[in-house]
Amino acid sequence: MWFRNDLRLHDNPALHAAVSSGRPLVCLYILDEESPGLRVPGGAAKWWLDKSLRALGEDIAARGGRLTLRRGRADAVIDQVVEESGAGAIVWNRRYDAVGRTIDAGIKEGLRARGLKADSHNGSLLMEPWRLETGSGGYYKVFTPFWRALWKAYEAPGDLGVPADLGGPQPASDALDDWGLHPTRPDWSKGFERLWTPGETPARERLESFLDGPAEHYDDARERPDTDGTSRLSPHLRWGEIGPASVWRTVRAAMEEGAIDQRHALSFLSEIAWREFSYVLLFHNPDLCEENYNSDFRHMPWRDSETDLKAWQKGLTGYPMVDAGMRQLWARGWMHNRVRMITGSFLTKHLLLPWQQGEDWFWDTLVDADPASNAAGWQWVAGSGADAAPYFRVFNPITQGAKFDPDGAYVRHWCPEIASLPDKHLHAPWKAPKDVLKTAGVELGRNYPAPLIEHMDGRRRALEAYDILKERRETA
Ligand SMILES: Cc1cc2nc3c(=O)[nH]c(=O)nc-3n(C[C@H](O)[C@H](O)[C@H](O)COP(=O)(O)OP(=O)(O)OC[C@H]3O[C@@H](n4cnc5c(N)ncnc54)[C@H](O)[C@@H]3O)c2cc1C
């Protein structure tokens, strides 16, 4: 059993198939940083992977097996382990990024050519990304009809449970500590532990506690970064510590039993469907992480400014809502969805920097960094994506702050240097009278930055750039 983005024993289709064969089992994880073109996880994601592999290893050991860890090119490692263990069949759950799929296809072909069995399963999506088609054929490019079609077509399969015995040969394993996935010198991950416990058991507990609390108000509270109103399941789903089918089954059952209100349950399930939609987009657009889905955006006159990019990354733009989000991201490896949209809009519109630079930073700093949801999220924000927010919809970080963080609790937590400002001025400190700033101990340009660009100037510049895109498109 080759574990990848499915670090769980419960309801794991490939593992279930492997165990059902009745043959002794080798549980394998490969840290592949060598296959050409494969995008390796970023720093925050590696932190998660480290803890998740530890948890998986313990869970496997409790069932009489051992997780074998190997580092290297996946195709070469699979060959070695097959030879050492005498395995006759290899199973895994599918991945959907272009390079991963090519690697897997090559491995499958090679194994089968040698008379070995090689099978793949769906362990990370509700439905395969090629399954749902529009009435006129082709994949869905607009979310709402996709969601309707998914809701109609999808029936969660029965729970596969957890295998009792995972015993089998135990080929030599690397020591996880030697992989250096946990950051050292400096260890910037201390704040992660305050929010996260990676692993399959914590993932299931997280779902339960969500259903016992925030789920009751989900549709009302999900936009508020100052509350704990969402599930925070994203990294658990990203690493497959819980599968979307389990989440769907559990939430639907809670809804049908009346334990959670239908409006809130459907709103939550539609977010799970956004994850599916992102995978559909990635599957059909293999270069979604790099190339504009809407090719008109190749005409966009993006700026190039290392200084502005750095200020954005560090949460020093002078816009408290943007800075709070970027600091939460750095300190916790996660950012609330509303704030991902605000910070993304600020980067691509106010700063006019290419969305790929934001995608790349998120890739490195999010524990849930996901090839489909990150790329689709960024293209949505930038206006270049499928069913995206139109580019001319420029989020105003001041009014967004006042609306979604009305008491300022979120900003005050992450930007303590301006915490004493009254609510009225918290989201736009540079507009506060001098005496108010002085009383609050805020010295703009000294202990909190002046804004990188005035909102209206940023908005104007973004709209002018968009006009250039349109002109270039017409003359192209
Ligand atoms: C610019 C940008 C980048 C993003 N990058 C990622 C990423 O790398 N990984 C990632 O998992 N999500 C990403 N998202 C989507 C979303 O922000 C997170 O999934 C969400 O904030 C996770 O918090 P939660 O688990 O509490 O969500 P909940 O509100 O509890 O939602 C439940 C689950 O639904 C899925 N989901 C929710 N919203 C979205 C969405 N808009 N798109 C896709 N799936 C969604 C997630 O798996 C999430 O765990 C991004 C969004 C934007 C705007």
Coordinates of N, CA, C and O in Angstrom, one line a residue, residues 134-267:
T134 N -21.6 18.4 -18.4 CA -22.7 19.3 -18.6 C -23.6 18.7 -19.7 O -23.2 17.7 -20.4
G135 N -24.8 19.2 -19.9 CA -25.8 18.7 -20.9 C -25.2 18.7 -22.3 O -25.4 17.8 -23.0
S136 N -24.3 19.7 -22.6 CA -23.8 19.7 -23.9 C -22.4 19.0 -24.0 O -21.7 19.1 -24.9
G137 N -22.1 18.3 -22.9 CA -20.8 17.6 -22.9 C -19.7 18.5 -22.3 O -19.8 19.7 -22.3
G138 N -18.6 17.9 -21.9 CA -17.5 18.7 -21.3 C -17.7 18.9 -19.8 O -18.8 18.6 -19.3
Y139 N -16.7 19.4 -19.2 CA -16.7 19.6 -17.7 C -17.4 20.9 -17.4 O -17.5 21.8 -18.2
Y140 N -17.8 21.0 -16.1 CA -18.5 22.2 -15.6 C -17.4 23.3 -15.4 O -16.4 23.1 -14.7
K141 N -17.8 24.5 -15.9 CA -16.9 25.6 -15.7 C -17.5 26.7 -14.8 O -16.9 27.7 -14.6
V142 N -18.7 26.4 -14.4 CA -19.4 27.4 -13.5 C -19.9 26.6 -12.3 O -20.4 25.4 -12.4
F143 N -19.6 27.2 -11.1 CA -19.8 26.4 -9.9 C -21.3 26.0 -9.6 O -21.5 24.9 -9.3
T144 N -22.2 27.0 -9.7 CA -23.6 26.6 -9.3 C -24.2 25.4 -10.0 O -24.7 24.5 -9.3
P145 N -24.2 25.4 -11.3 CA -24.7 24.2 -12.0 C -23.9 22.9 -11.6 O -24.4 21.8 -11.5
F146 N -22.6 23.1 -11.4 CA -21.7 21.9 -10.9 C -22.2 21.4 -9.6 O -22.4 20.2 -9.4
W147 N -22.5 22.3 -8.7 CA -23.0 22.0 -7.3 C -24.3 21.3 -7.4 O -24.5 20.2 -6.8
R148 N -25.2 21.8 -8.3 CA -26.5 21.1 -8.4 C -26.4 19.7 -9.0 O -27.0 18.8 -8.5
A149 N -25.5 19.6 -10.0 CA -25.3 18.3 -10.6 C -24.7 17.3 -9.6 O -25.1 16.1 -9.5
L150 N -23.7 17.8 -8.8 CA -23.1 16.9 -7.8 C -24.1 16.5 -6.7 O -24.1 15.3 -6.4
W151 N -24.8 17.4 -6.3 CA -25.8 17.1 -5.2 C -26.8 16.0 -5.7 O -27.1 15.1 -5.0
K152 N -27.2 16.1 -7.0 CA -28.1 15.2 -7.6 C -27.5 13.8 -7.7 O -28.1 12.7 -7.5
A153 N -26.2 13.8 -8.2 CA -25.6 12.5 -8.6 C -24.9 11.8 -7.5 O -24.7 10.6 -7.5
Y154 N -24.5 12.5 -6.5 CA -23.6 11.9 -5.5 C -24.3 11.2 -4.4 O -25.1 11.8 -3.7
E155 N -23.9 10.0 -4.2 CA -24.4 9.2 -3.0 C -23.1 8.6 -2.4 O -22.4 7.9 -3.0
A156 N -22.9 9.0 -1.1 CA -21.7 8.5 -0.4 C -21.7 7.0 -0.3 O -22.7 6.4 0.1
P157 N -20.6 6.3 -0.7 CA -20.6 4.9 -0.6 C -20.5 4.5 0.9 O -20.2 5.3 1.8
G158 N -20.8 3.2 1.2 CA -20.7 2.8 2.6 C -19.3 3.0 3.2 O -18.3 3.0 2.5
D159 N -19.3 3.1 4.5 CA -18.0 3.3 5.2 C -17.2 2.0 5.2 O -17.7 1.0 5.5
L160 N -15.9 2.1 4.8 CA -15.1 0.9 4.7 C -14.5 0.5 6.0 O -13.8 -0.5 6.0
G161 N -14.6 1.3 7.0 CA -14.1 1.0 8.3 C -12.6 1.0 8.4 O -11.9 1.6 7.5
V162 N -12.0 0.4 9.4 CA -10.6 0.4 9.6 C -10.1 -1.1 9.7 O -10.7 -1.9 10.4
P163 N -9.1 -1.4 8.9 CA -8.6 -2.8 9.0 C -8.0 -3.1 10.3 O -7.4 -2.3 11.0
A164 N -8.2 -4.3 10.8 CA -7.8 -4.7 12.1 C -6.3 -5.1 12.1 O -5.6 -4.8 13.1
D165 N -5.9 -5.7 11.0 CA -4.5 -6.3 11.0 C -3.7 -5.8 9.9 O -4.1 -5.9 8.7
L166 N -2.6 -5.1 10.2 CA -1.8 -4.5 9.1 C -0.4 -5.2 9.1 O 0.6 -4.6 8.6
G167 N -0.3 -6.4 9.5 CA 1.0 -7.1 9.6 C 1.5 -7.5 8.3 O 0.7 -7.6 7.3
G168 N 2.8 -7.6 8.2 CA 3.4 -8.1 6.9 C 4.9 -7.9 7.0 O 5.4 -7.5 8.0
P169 N 5.6 -8.1 5.9 CA 7.0 -7.9 5.9 C 7.4 -6.4 6.2 O 6.6 -5.5 5.9
Q170 N 8.5 -6.2 6.8 CA 8.8 -4.8 7.1 C 10.2 -4.4 6.6 O 11.2 -4.5 7.2
P171 N 10.2 -4.0 5.3 CA 11.5 -3.6 4.7 C 12.1 -2.4 5.5 O 11.4 -1.7 6.2
A172 N 13.4 -2.3 5.3 CA 14.1 -1.2 6.1 C 13.4 0.2 5.8 O 12.9 0.4 4.7
S173 N 13.5 1.0 6.9 CA 12.8 2.3 6.8 C 13.8 3.4 7.1 O 14.6 3.2 8.0
D174 N 13.6 4.6 6.5 CA 14.4 5.7 6.9 C 13.8 6.1 8.3 O 12.7 5.8 8.7
A175 N 14.6 6.9 9.0 CA 14.1 7.5 10.3 C 13.4 8.9 9.9 O 14.1 9.7 9.2
L176 N 12.2 9.1 10.4 CA 11.5 10.3 10.0 C 12.3 11.6 10.4 O 12.3 12.6 9.6
D177 N 13.0 11.5 11.5 CA 13.7 12.7 12.0 C 14.8 13.1 11.0 O 15.1 14.3 10.8
D178 N 15.3 12.1 10.3 CA 16.4 12.4 9.3 C 15.9 13.1 8.1 O 16.7 13.7 7.3
W179 N 14.6 13.1 7.9 CA 14.0 13.8 6.7 C 14.0 15.3 6.9 O 13.8 16.1 5.9
G180 N 14.1 15.8 8.1 CA 14.2 17.2 8.4 C 12.9 18.0 8.0 O 13.1 19.1 7.5
L181 N 11.8 17.4 8.1 CA 10.6 18.1 7.7 C 10.2 19.2 8.7 O 9.5 20.2 8.3
H182 N 10.5 19.0 9.9 CA 10.2 20.0 11.0 C 11.3 21.1 10.9 O 12.5 20.7 10.9
P183 N 10.9 22.3 10.8 CA 11.9 23.4 10.6 C 12.8 23.5 11.8 O 12.4 23.4 13.0
T184 N 14.1 23.8 11.5 CA 15.0 24.1 12.6 C 15.8 25.3 12.1 O 15.8 25.6 10.9
R185 N 16.4 26.0 13.0 CA 17.3 27.1 12.6 C 16.7 28.0 11.6 O 17.2 28.0 10.4
P186 N 15.8 28.9 11.8 CA 15.0 28.9 13.1 C 13.8 28.0 13.0 O 13.4 27.6 11.9
D187 N 13.2 27.6 14.1 CA 12.0 26.8 14.1 C 10.9 27.9 14.2 O 10.5 28.4 15.3
W188 N 10.3 28.2 13.0 CA 9.3 29.2 12.9 C 7.9 28.7 13.1 O 6.9 29.4 13.0
S189 N 7.8 27.4 13.5 CA 6.5 26.7 13.5 C 5.8 26.6 14.9 O 4.8 26.1 15.0
K190 N 6.4 27.3 15.9 CA 5.9 27.2 17.2 C 4.4 27.5 17.3 O 3.7 26.8 18.1
G191 N 4.0 28.5 16.6 CA 2.6 28.9 16.7 C 1.6 27.9 16.1 O 0.4 28.0 16.3
F192 N 2.1 27.0 15.2 CA 1.3 26.0 14.6 C 0.6 25.1 15.6 O -0.5 24.7 15.5
E193 N 1.4 24.7 16.6 CA 0.9 23.8 17.6 C -0.3 24.3 18.4 O -1.0 23.6 19.0
R194 N -0.4 25.7 18.4 CA -1.5 26.3 19.2 C -2.8 26.1 18.5 O -3.9 26.2 19.1
L195 N -2.7 25.8 17.2 CA -4.0 25.6 16.4 C -4.2 24.2 16.0 O -5.4 23.8 15.8
W196 N -3.1 23.5 15.7 CA -3.3 22.2 15.0 C -2.8 21.0 15.7 O -1.7 21.0 16.3
T197 N -3.5 19.9 15.5 CA -3.0 18.6 15.8 C -3.2 17.7 14.6 O -4.3 17.2 14.3
P198 N -2.1 17.5 13.8 CA -2.3 16.6 12.6 C -2.5 15.2 13.0 O -2.1 14.7 14.1
G199 N -3.2 14.5 12.1 CA -3.4 13.0 12.3 C -4.9 12.7 12.1 O -5.8 13.6 12.2
E200 N -5.1 11.4 11.9 CA -6.4 10.9 11.6 C -7.4 11.1 12.8 O -8.6 11.5 12.6
T201 N -7.0 10.8 14.0 CA -7.9 10.9 15.1 C -8.3 12.3 15.4 O -9.5 12.6 15.5
P202 N -7.3 13.2 15.4 CA -7.7 14.7 15.6 C -8.6 15.2 14.4 O -9.4 16.0 14.6
A203 N -8.4 14.6 13.2 CA -9.3 15.0 12.1 C -10.7 14.7 12.4 O -11.7 15.5 12.2
R204 N -10.9 13.4 12.9 CA -12.3 13.0 13.2 C -12.9 13.8 14.3 O -14.0 14.2 14.4
E205 N -12.0 14.1 15.3 CA -12.5 14.8 16.5 C -12.8 16.3 16.0 O -13.8 16.8 16.6
R206 N -12.1 16.8 15.1 CA -12.3 18.1 14.6 C -13.7 18.2 14.0 O -14.5 19.1 14.2
L207 N -14.0 17.2 13.1 CA -15.3 17.1 12.5 C -16.4 17.0 13.5 O -17.4 17.8 13.5
E208 N -16.2 16.2 14.6 CA -17.2 16.0 15.6 C -17.4 17.4 16.3 O -18.6 17.8 16.6
S209 N -16.4 18.0 16.7 CA -16.5 19.3 17.5 C -17.1 20.4 16.6 O -17.9 21.2 17.1
F210 N -16.9 20.3 15.3 CA -17.5 21.3 14.4 C -19.0 21.0 14.4 O -19.8 22.0 14.5
L211 N -19.4 19.8 14.3 CA -20.8 19.4 14.3 C -21.5 19.8 15.6 O -22.7 20.1 15.6
D212 N -20.8 19.6 16.7 CA -21.4 20.0 18.0 C -21.5 21.5 18.2 O -22.1 21.9 19.2
G213 N -20.8 22.3 17.4 CA -20.8 23.7 17.7 C -21.0 24.6 16.5 O -22.1 24.9 16.1
P214 N -19.9 25.0 15.9 CA -20.0 26.0 14.8 C -21.0 25.6 13.7 O -21.5 26.5 13.0
A215 N -21.2 24.3 13.4 CA -22.1 23.9 12.3 C -23.5 24.5 12.5 O -24.1 24.8 11.5
E216 N -23.9 24.7 13.7 CA -25.2 25.2 13.9 C -25.4 26.6 13.4 O -26.6 27.1 13.2
H217 N -24.3 27.4 13.2 CA -24.4 28.8 12.7 C -23.6 29.0 11.5 O -23.3 30.1 11.1
Y218 N -23.1 27.9 10.9 CA -22.1 28.0 9.8 C -22.4 29.0 8.8 O -21.6 29.9 8.5
D219 N -23.6 29.0 8.2 CA -23.9 29.9 7.1 C -23.8 31.4 7.5 O -23.6 32.3 6.7
D220 N -24.1 31.6 8.8 CA -24.0 33.0 9.2 C -22.6 33.4 9.7 O -22.2 34.6 9.5
A221 N -21.9 32.5 10.2 CA -20.6 32.9 10.9 C -19.4 32.6 10.0 O -18.3 33.1 10.3
R222 N -19.6 31.9 8.9 CA -18.4 31.4 8.1 C -17.6 32.6 7.5 O -16.4 32.4 7.1
E223 N -18.2 33.7 7.4 CA -17.4 34.9 6.8 C -16.7 35.7 7.8 O -16.1 36.7 7.5
R224 N -16.8 35.3 9.1 CA -16.2 36.1 10.2 C -14.9 35.6 10.7 O -14.9 34.6 11.5
P225 N -13.8 36.2 10.3 CA -12.5 35.7 10.8 C -12.3 35.9 12.3 O -11.4 35.3 12.8
D226 N -13.1 36.7 12.9 CA -12.9 37.0 14.3 C -13.6 35.9 15.2 O -13.6 36.0 16.4
T227 N -14.3 35.0 14.5 CA -15.0 33.9 15.3 C -14.4 32.5 14.8 O -13.8 32.5 13.7
D228 N -14.7 31.5 15.6 CA -14.2 30.2 15.2 C -15.4 29.5 14.5 O -15.9 28.5 14.9
G229 N -15.8 30.1 13.3 CA -17.1 29.7 12.7 C -17.0 28.7 11.6 O -18.0 28.2 11.1
T230 N -15.8 28.3 11.3 CA -15.6 27.3 10.2 C -15.1 26.0 10.7 O -14.7 25.9 11.9
S231 N -15.0 25.0 9.9 CA -14.6 23.7 10.4 C -13.1 23.5 10.7 O -12.7 22.6 11.5
R232 N -12.3 24.3 10.0 CA -10.8 24.1 10.0 C -10.4 22.7 9.7 O -9.4 22.2 10.2
L233 N -11.1 22.1 8.8 CA -10.8 20.8 8.3 C -9.8 20.8 7.1 O -9.3 19.7 6.7
S234 N -9.5 21.9 6.6 CA -8.8 22.0 5.3 C -7.5 21.2 5.3 O -7.2 20.4 4.4
P235 N -6.6 21.4 6.3 CA -5.4 20.6 6.2 C -5.6 19.1 6.4 O -4.9 18.2 5.8
H236 N -6.6 18.7 7.2 CA -6.9 17.3 7.4 C -7.4 16.7 6.1 O -7.1 15.6 5.7
L237 N -8.2 17.5 5.3 CA -8.7 17.0 4.0 C -7.5 17.0 3.0 O -7.4 16.1 2.2
R238 N -6.7 18.0 3.1 CA -5.6 18.1 2.1 C -4.7 16.9 2.2 O -4.2 16.3 1.2
W239 N -4.4 16.4 3.5 CA -3.5 15.3 3.7 C -4.3 14.0 3.7 O -3.7 12.9 4.0
G240 N -5.6 14.0 3.5 CA -6.4 12.8 3.5 C -6.5 12.1 4.8 O -6.7 10.9 4.9
E241 N -6.3 12.9 5.9 CA -6.5 12.3 7.3 C -8.0 12.0 7.5 O -8.3 11.1 8.3
I242 N -8.8 12.6 6.7 CA -10.2 12.3 6.6 C -10.6 12.5 5.2 O -10.1 13.4 4.5
G243 N -11.5 11.6 4.7 CA -11.8 11.7 3.3 C -13.1 12.5 3.1 O -13.9 12.6 4.1
P244 N -13.3 13.2 2.0 CA -14.5 13.9 1.8 C -15.8 13.1 1.9 O -16.8 13.6 2.3
A245 N -15.7 11.8 1.5 CA -16.9 10.9 1.5 C -17.3 10.8 3.0 O -18.5 10.8 3.3
S246 N -16.3 10.6 3.9 CA -16.7 10.5 5.3 C -17.3 11.7 5.8 O -18.3 11.7 6.6
V247 N -16.8 12.9 5.4 CA -17.3 14.2 5.9 C -18.8 14.3 5.4 O -19.7 14.6 6.1
W248 N -18.9 14.0 4.1 CA -20.3 14.1 3.5 C -21.3 13.2 4.2 O -22.4 13.6 4.6
R249 N -20.9 12.0 4.4 CA -21.8 11.0 5.0 C -22.2 11.5 6.4 O -23.4 11.4 6.8
T250 N -21.2 11.9 7.2 CA -21.5 12.3 8.6 C -22.4 13.6 8.6 O -23.3 13.7 9.4
V251 N -22.1 14.6 7.7 CA -22.9 15.8 7.7 C -24.3 15.5 7.3 O -25.3 16.0 7.8
R252 N -24.4 14.7 6.2 CA -25.8 14.4 5.7 C -26.6 13.7 6.8 O -27.7 14.0 7.0
A253 N -25.9 12.8 7.5 CA -26.6 12.0 8.5 C -27.1 13.0 9.6 O -28.2 12.9 10.1
A254 N -26.2 13.9 10.0 CA -26.6 14.9 11.1 C -27.7 15.7 10.6 O -28.6 16.1 11.4
M255 N -27.7 16.1 9.3 CA -28.8 16.9 8.8 C -30.1 16.1 8.8 O -31.1 16.6 9.2
E256 N -30.0 14.9 8.3 CA -31.2 14.1 8.2 C -31.8 13.7 9.6 O -33.0 13.6 9.8
E257 N -30.9 13.6 10.6 CA -31.4 13.4 12.0 C -31.9 14.7 12.6 O -32.4 14.7 13.7
G258 N -31.7 15.8 11.9 CA -32.1 17.1 12.5 C -31.1 17.6 13.5 O -31.4 18.6 14.2
A259 N -29.9 17.1 13.6 CA -28.9 17.5 14.5 C -28.4 18.9 14.0 O -27.9 19.7 14.9
I260 N -28.3 19.1 12.7 CA -28.0 20.4 12.2 C -29.0 20.9 11.2 O -29.5 20.0 10.4
D261 N -29.2 22.2 11.2 CA -30.2 22.8 10.3 C -29.8 22.6 8.8 O -28.6 22.7 8.5
Q262 N -30.7 22.3 8.0 CA -30.4 22.1 6.6 C -29.7 23.2 5.9 O -28.8 23.0 5.1
R263 N -30.1 24.5 6.2 CA -29.4 25.6 5.6 C -27.9 25.6 5.8 O -27.1 25.8 4.9
H264 N -27.6 25.4 7.1 CA -26.2 25.4 7.5 C -25.4 24.2 6.9 O -24.3 24.3 6.4
A265 N -26.1 23.0 6.9 CA -25.5 21.8 6.4 C -25.2 21.9 4.9 O -24.1 21.6 4.4
L266 N -26.2 22.5 4.2 CA -26.0 22.6 2.7 C -24.9 23.6 2.4 O -24.2 23.4 1.4
S267 N -24.9 24.7 3.2 CA -23.9 25.7 2.9 C -22.5 25.1 3.1 O -21.6 25.3 2.3

